[in-house]
GROMACS .gro file of C-alpha atoms in nm:
model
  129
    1UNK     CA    1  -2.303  -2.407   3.892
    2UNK     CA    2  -2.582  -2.246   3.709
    3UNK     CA    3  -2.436  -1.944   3.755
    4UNK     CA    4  -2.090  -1.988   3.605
    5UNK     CA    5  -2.283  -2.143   3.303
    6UNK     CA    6  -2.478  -1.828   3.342
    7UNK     CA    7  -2.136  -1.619   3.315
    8UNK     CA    8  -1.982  -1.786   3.071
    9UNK     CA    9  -2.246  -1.812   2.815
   10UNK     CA   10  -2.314  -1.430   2.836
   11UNK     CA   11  -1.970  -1.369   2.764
   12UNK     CA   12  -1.869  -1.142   2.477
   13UNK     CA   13  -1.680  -1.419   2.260
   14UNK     CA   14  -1.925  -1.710   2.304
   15UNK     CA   15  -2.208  -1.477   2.189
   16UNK     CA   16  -2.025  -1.320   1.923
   17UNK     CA   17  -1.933  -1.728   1.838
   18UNK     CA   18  -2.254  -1.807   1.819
   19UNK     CA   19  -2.338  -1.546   1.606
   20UNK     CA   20  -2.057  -1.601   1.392
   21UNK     CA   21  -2.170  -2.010   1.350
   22UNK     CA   22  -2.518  -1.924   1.287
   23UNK     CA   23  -2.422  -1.661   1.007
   24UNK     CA   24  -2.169  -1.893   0.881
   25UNK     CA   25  -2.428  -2.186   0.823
   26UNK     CA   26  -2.627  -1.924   0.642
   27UNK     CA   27  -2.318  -1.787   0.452
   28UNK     CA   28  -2.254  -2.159   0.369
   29UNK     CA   29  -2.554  -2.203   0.231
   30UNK     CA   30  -2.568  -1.908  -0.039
   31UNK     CA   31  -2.221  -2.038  -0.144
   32UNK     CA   32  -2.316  -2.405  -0.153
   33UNK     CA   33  -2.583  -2.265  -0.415
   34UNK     CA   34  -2.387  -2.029  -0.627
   35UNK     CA   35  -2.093  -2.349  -0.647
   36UNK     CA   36  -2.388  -2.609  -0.761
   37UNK     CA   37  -2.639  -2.362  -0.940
   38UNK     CA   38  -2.404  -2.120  -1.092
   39UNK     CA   39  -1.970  -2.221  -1.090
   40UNK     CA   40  -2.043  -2.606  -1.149
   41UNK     CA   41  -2.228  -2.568  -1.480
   42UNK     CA   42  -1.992  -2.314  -1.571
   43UNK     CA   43  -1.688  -2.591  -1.545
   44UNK     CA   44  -1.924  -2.831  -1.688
   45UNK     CA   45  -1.942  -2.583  -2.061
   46UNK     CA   46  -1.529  -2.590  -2.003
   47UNK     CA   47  -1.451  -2.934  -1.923
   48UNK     CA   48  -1.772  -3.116  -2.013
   49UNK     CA   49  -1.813  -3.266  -1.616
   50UNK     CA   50  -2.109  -3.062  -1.423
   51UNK     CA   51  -2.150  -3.305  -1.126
   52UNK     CA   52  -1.803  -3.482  -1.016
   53UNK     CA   53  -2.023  -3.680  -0.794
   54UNK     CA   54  -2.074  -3.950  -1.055
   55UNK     CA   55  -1.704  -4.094  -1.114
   56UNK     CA   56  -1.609  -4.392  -0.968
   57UNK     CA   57  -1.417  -4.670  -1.022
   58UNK     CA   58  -1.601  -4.980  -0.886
   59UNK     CA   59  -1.701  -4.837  -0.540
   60UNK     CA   60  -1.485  -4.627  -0.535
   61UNK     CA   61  -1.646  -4.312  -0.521
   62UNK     CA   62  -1.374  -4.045  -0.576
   63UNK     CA   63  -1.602  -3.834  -0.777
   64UNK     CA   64  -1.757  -3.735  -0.477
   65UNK     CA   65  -1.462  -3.672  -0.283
   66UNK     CA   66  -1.323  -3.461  -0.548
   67UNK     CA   67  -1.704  -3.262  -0.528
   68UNK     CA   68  -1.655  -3.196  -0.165
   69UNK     CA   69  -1.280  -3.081  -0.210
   70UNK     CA   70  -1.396  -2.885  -0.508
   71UNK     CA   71  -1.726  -2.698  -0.290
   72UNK     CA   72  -1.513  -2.624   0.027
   73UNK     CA   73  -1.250  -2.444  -0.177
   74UNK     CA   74  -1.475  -2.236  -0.284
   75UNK     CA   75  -1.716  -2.183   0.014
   76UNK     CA   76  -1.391  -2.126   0.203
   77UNK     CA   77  -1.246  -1.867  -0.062
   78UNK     CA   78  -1.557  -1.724  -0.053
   79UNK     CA   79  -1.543  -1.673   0.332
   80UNK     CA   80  -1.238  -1.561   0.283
   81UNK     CA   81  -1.316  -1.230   0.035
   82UNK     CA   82  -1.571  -1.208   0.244
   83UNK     CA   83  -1.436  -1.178   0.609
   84UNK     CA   84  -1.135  -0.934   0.430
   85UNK     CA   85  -1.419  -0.678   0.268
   86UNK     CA   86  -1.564  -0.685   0.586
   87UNK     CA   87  -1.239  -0.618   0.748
   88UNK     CA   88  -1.243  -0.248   0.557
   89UNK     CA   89  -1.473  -0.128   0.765
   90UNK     CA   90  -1.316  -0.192   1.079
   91UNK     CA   91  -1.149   0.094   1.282
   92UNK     CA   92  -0.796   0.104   1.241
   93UNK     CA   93  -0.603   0.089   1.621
   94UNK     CA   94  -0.327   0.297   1.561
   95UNK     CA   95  -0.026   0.171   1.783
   96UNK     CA   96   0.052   0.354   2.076
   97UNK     CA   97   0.321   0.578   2.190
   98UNK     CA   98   0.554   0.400   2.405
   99UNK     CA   99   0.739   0.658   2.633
  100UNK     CA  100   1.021   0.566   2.809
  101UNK     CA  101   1.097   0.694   3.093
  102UNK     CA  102   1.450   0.751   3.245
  103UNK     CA  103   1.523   0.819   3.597
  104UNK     CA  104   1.767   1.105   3.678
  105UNK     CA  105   1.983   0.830   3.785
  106UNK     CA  106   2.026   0.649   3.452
  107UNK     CA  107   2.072   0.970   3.299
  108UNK     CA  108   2.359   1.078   3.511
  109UNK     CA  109   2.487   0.718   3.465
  110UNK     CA  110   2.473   0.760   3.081
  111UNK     CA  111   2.619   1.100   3.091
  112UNK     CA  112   2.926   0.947   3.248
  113UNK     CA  113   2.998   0.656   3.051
  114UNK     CA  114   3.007   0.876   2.766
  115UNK     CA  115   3.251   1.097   2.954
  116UNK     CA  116   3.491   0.806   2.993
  117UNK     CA  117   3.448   0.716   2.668
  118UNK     CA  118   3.526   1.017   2.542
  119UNK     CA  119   3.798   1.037   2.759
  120UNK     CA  120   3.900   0.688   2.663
  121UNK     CA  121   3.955   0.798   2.308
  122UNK     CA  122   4.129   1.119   2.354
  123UNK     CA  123   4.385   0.971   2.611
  124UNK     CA  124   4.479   0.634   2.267
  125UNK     CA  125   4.510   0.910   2.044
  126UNK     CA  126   4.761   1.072   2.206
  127UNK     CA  127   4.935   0.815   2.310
  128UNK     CA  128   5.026   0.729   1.927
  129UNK     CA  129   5.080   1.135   1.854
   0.00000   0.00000   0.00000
């Protein structure tokens, strides 16, 4: 059993998973600060609300839930511009050729279909003539 574990955990995507959650926790980080430290007091100048945290009606606490809406729209925008820049430098897989290949066979086969078609034709219009 140790073994398969072993096997699995070395594969390719878990590691590369693993990567990606520990960079994403980082990533999430630097965005949670630029939507707190920078974006938030910039909506506070426009609309006069910095922290949303602090409405509530009661206990009620939308404020909050309108704060957490608010941060993972833009930490997942953010991802977003991010993963697609990163994207750029990527190699472009051009598609491949696909070759079909015919047997003689087929090809004689097409050949005479088209030969009684032809046929076909010539023998309608001159029945009418």
């Amino acid at each position: 059993m140790w073994k398969e574990f072993k096997q699995f955990a070395m594969k390719g995507n878990v590691i590369d998973l693993a990567v990606g959650v520990i960079i994403g926790g980082a990533f999430g980080k630097i965005v949670s600060s630029l939507v707190a430290d920078i974006i938030m007091p910039l909506v506070g100048l426009i609309i006069g609300v910095v922290d949303f945290s602090a409405l509530a009606y009661g206990k009620l606490a939308y404020g909050k839930f309108i704060q957490t809406v608010v941060d993972f729209l833009i930490i997942s925008f953010s991802i977003f511009l991010f993963i697609k820049f990163l994207n750029h430098f990527k190699k472009k897989e051009e598609p491949a050729e696909v070759v079909v290949k015919v047997d003689r066979t087929e090809e004689l086969l097409t050949e005479i279909r088209d030969l009684l078609k032809e046929d076909k034709d010539f023998f309608r219009k001159n029945e009418t003539s």
